Amino acid sequence: MDTTSSLPADGAGLHSGQHASTTQAHRVRLYGVLDSVCRPLDAADVQAVFQLAELDCVTVQAVIDWINAARTLPRPL
């Protein structure tokens, strides 16, 4: 039985210097915050989440904070 883990099909995290599980955790967090603001995702949004998830933890947290802050802004009439 081969117990070697396979590489992610999309290559996430392979060139950014971070572990693939970190990239996956970032994706989950980004999807979670977008879901909490009821933001439906189209193909371009999903692509953006994948690219953002490859960034460092501080940057991903800043994006999450921006989304959360935007949630508290008054909506235009």
PDB file of C-alpha atoms in Angstrom:
ATOM      1  CA  MET A   1       0.000   0.000   0.000  1.00  0.00           C
ATOM      2  CA  ASP A   2       1.375   3.401  -0.981  1.00  0.00           C
ATOM      3  CA  THR A   3       0.998   5.953   1.823  1.00  0.00           C
ATOM      4  CA  THR A   4       2.655   8.824  -0.009  1.00  0.00           C
ATOM      5  CA  SER A   5       0.350  11.806  -0.189  1.00  0.00           C
ATOM      6  CA  SER A   6      -0.368  13.118  -3.648  1.00  0.00           C
ATOM      7  CA  LEU A   7       0.299  16.676  -4.736  1.00  0.00           C
ATOM      8  CA  PRO A   8      -2.711  18.965  -5.125  1.00  0.00           C
ATOM      9  CA  ALA A   9      -3.996  18.982  -8.695  1.00  0.00           C
ATOM     10  CA  ASP A  10      -3.921  22.773  -8.878  1.00  0.00           C
ATOM     11  CA  GLY A  11      -0.366  23.056  -7.542  1.00  0.00           C
ATOM     12  CA  ALA A  12      -1.528  25.312  -4.716  1.00  0.00           C
ATOM     13  CA  GLY A  13       1.234  26.312  -2.382  1.00  0.00           C
ATOM     14  CA  LEU A  14       3.983  24.675  -4.394  1.00  0.00           C
ATOM     15  CA  HIS A  15       5.584  27.861  -5.672  1.00  0.00           C
ATOM     16  CA  SER A  16       4.623  30.278  -2.943  1.00  0.00           C
ATOM     17  CA  GLY A  17       6.867  28.761  -0.283  1.00  0.00           C
ATOM     18  CA  GLN A  18       4.027  27.742   1.989  1.00  0.00           C
ATOM     19  CA  HIS A  19       2.626  24.334   2.742  1.00  0.00           C
ATOM     20  CA  ALA A  20      -0.392  23.227   0.694  1.00  0.00           C
ATOM     21  CA  SER A  21      -2.459  22.736   3.860  1.00  0.00           C
ATOM     22  CA  THR A  22      -1.922  26.414   4.729  1.00  0.00           C
ATOM     23  CA  THR A  23      -3.227  27.397   1.306  1.00  0.00           C
ATOM     24  CA  GLN A  24      -6.233  25.140   1.794  1.00  0.00           C
ATOM     25  CA  ALA A  25      -6.890  26.641   5.233  1.00  0.00           C
ATOM     26  CA  HIS A  26      -6.760  30.120   3.702  1.00  0.00           C
ATOM     27  CA  ARG A  27      -9.291  29.060   1.062  1.00  0.00           C
ATOM     28  CA  VAL A  28     -11.649  27.749   3.731  1.00  0.00           C
ATOM     29  CA  ARG A  29     -11.354  30.997   5.711  1.00  0.00           C
ATOM     30  CA  LEU A  30     -11.917  33.148   2.612  1.00  0.00           C
ATOM     31  CA  TYR A  31     -14.919  31.094   1.498  1.00  0.00           C
ATOM     32  CA  GLY A  32     -16.280  31.297   5.046  1.00  0.00           C
ATOM     33  CA  VAL A  33     -16.101  35.077   5.253  1.00  0.00           C
ATOM     34  CA  LEU A  34     -17.594  35.466   1.772  1.00  0.00           C
ATOM     35  CA  ASP A  35     -20.399  33.104   2.738  1.00  0.00           C
ATOM     36  CA  SER A  36     -21.027  35.083   5.947  1.00  0.00           C
ATOM     37  CA  VAL A  37     -21.718  38.191   3.870  1.00  0.00           C
ATOM     38  CA  CYS A  38     -23.927  36.194   1.488  1.00  0.00           C
ATOM     39  CA  ARG A  39     -21.654  36.827  -1.495  1.00  0.00           C
ATOM     40  CA  PRO A  40     -22.492  34.448  -4.359  1.00  0.00           C
ATOM     41  CA  LEU A  41     -19.328  33.405  -6.172  1.00  0.00           C
ATOM     42  CA  ASP A  42     -18.885  33.229  -9.918  1.00  0.00           C
ATOM     43  CA  ALA A  43     -15.935  31.596 -11.707  1.00  0.00           C
ATOM     44  CA  ALA A  44     -13.781  34.731 -11.481  1.00  0.00           C
ATOM     45  CA  ASP A  45     -14.435  34.962  -7.718  1.00  0.00           C
ATOM     46  CA  VAL A  46     -13.375  31.353  -7.191  1.00  0.00           C
ATOM     47  CA  GLN A  47     -10.193  32.006  -9.171  1.00  0.00           C
ATOM     48  CA  ALA A  48      -9.509  35.076  -7.009  1.00  0.00           C
ATOM     49  CA  VAL A  49      -9.987  33.043  -3.809  1.00  0.00           C
ATOM     50  CA  PHE A  50      -7.470  30.457  -5.054  1.00  0.00           C
ATOM     51  CA  GLN A  51      -4.923  33.181  -5.840  1.00  0.00           C
ATOM     52  CA  LEU A  52      -5.497  35.050  -2.571  1.00  0.00           C
ATOM     53  CA  ALA A  53      -5.161  31.809  -0.607  1.00  0.00           C
ATOM     54  CA  GLU A  54      -1.579  31.434  -1.814  1.00  0.00           C
ATOM     55  CA  LEU A  55      -0.564  34.692  -0.119  1.00  0.00           C
ATOM     56  CA  ASP A  56       0.957  34.897   3.350  1.00  0.00           C
ATOM     57  CA  CYS A  57      -1.150  34.681   6.520  1.00  0.00           C
ATOM     58  CA  VAL A  58      -0.957  38.410   7.298  1.00  0.00           C
ATOM     59  CA  THR A  59      -2.243  39.367   3.843  1.00  0.00           C
ATOM     60  CA  VAL A  60      -5.072  36.819   3.903  1.00  0.00           C
ATOM     61  CA  GLN A  61      -6.119  38.085   7.335  1.00  0.00           C
ATOM     62  CA  ALA A  62      -6.107  41.676   6.024  1.00  0.00           C
ATOM     63  CA  VAL A  63      -8.442  40.679   3.176  1.00  0.00           C
ATOM     64  CA  ILE A  64     -10.742  38.893   5.634  1.00  0.00           C
ATOM     65  CA  ASP A  65     -10.740  41.972   7.878  1.00  0.00           C
ATOM     66  CA  TRP A  66     -11.611  44.203   4.890  1.00  0.00           C
ATOM     67  CA  ILE A  67     -14.554  41.992   3.984  1.00  0.00           C
ATOM     68  CA  ASN A  68     -15.782  41.988   7.588  1.00  0.00           C
ATOM     69  CA  ALA A  69     -15.391  45.777   7.823  1.00  0.00           C
ATOM     70  CA  ALA A  70     -17.335  46.251   4.588  1.00  0.00           C
ATOM     71  CA  ARG A  71     -20.177  44.265   6.119  1.00  0.00           C
ATOM     72  CA  THR A  72     -20.666  47.000   8.719  1.00  0.00           C
ATOM     73  CA  LEU A  73     -20.853  49.845   6.175  1.00  0.00           C
ATOM     74  CA  PRO A  74     -24.306  51.251   5.414  1.00  0.00           C
ATOM     75  CA  ARG A  75     -25.747  49.893   2.189  1.00  0.00           C
ATOM     76  CA  PRO A  76     -26.646  52.379  -0.557  1.00  0.00           C
ATOM     77  CA  LEU A  77     -30.349  52.924  -1.147  1.00  0.00           C
TER      78      LEU A  77
END
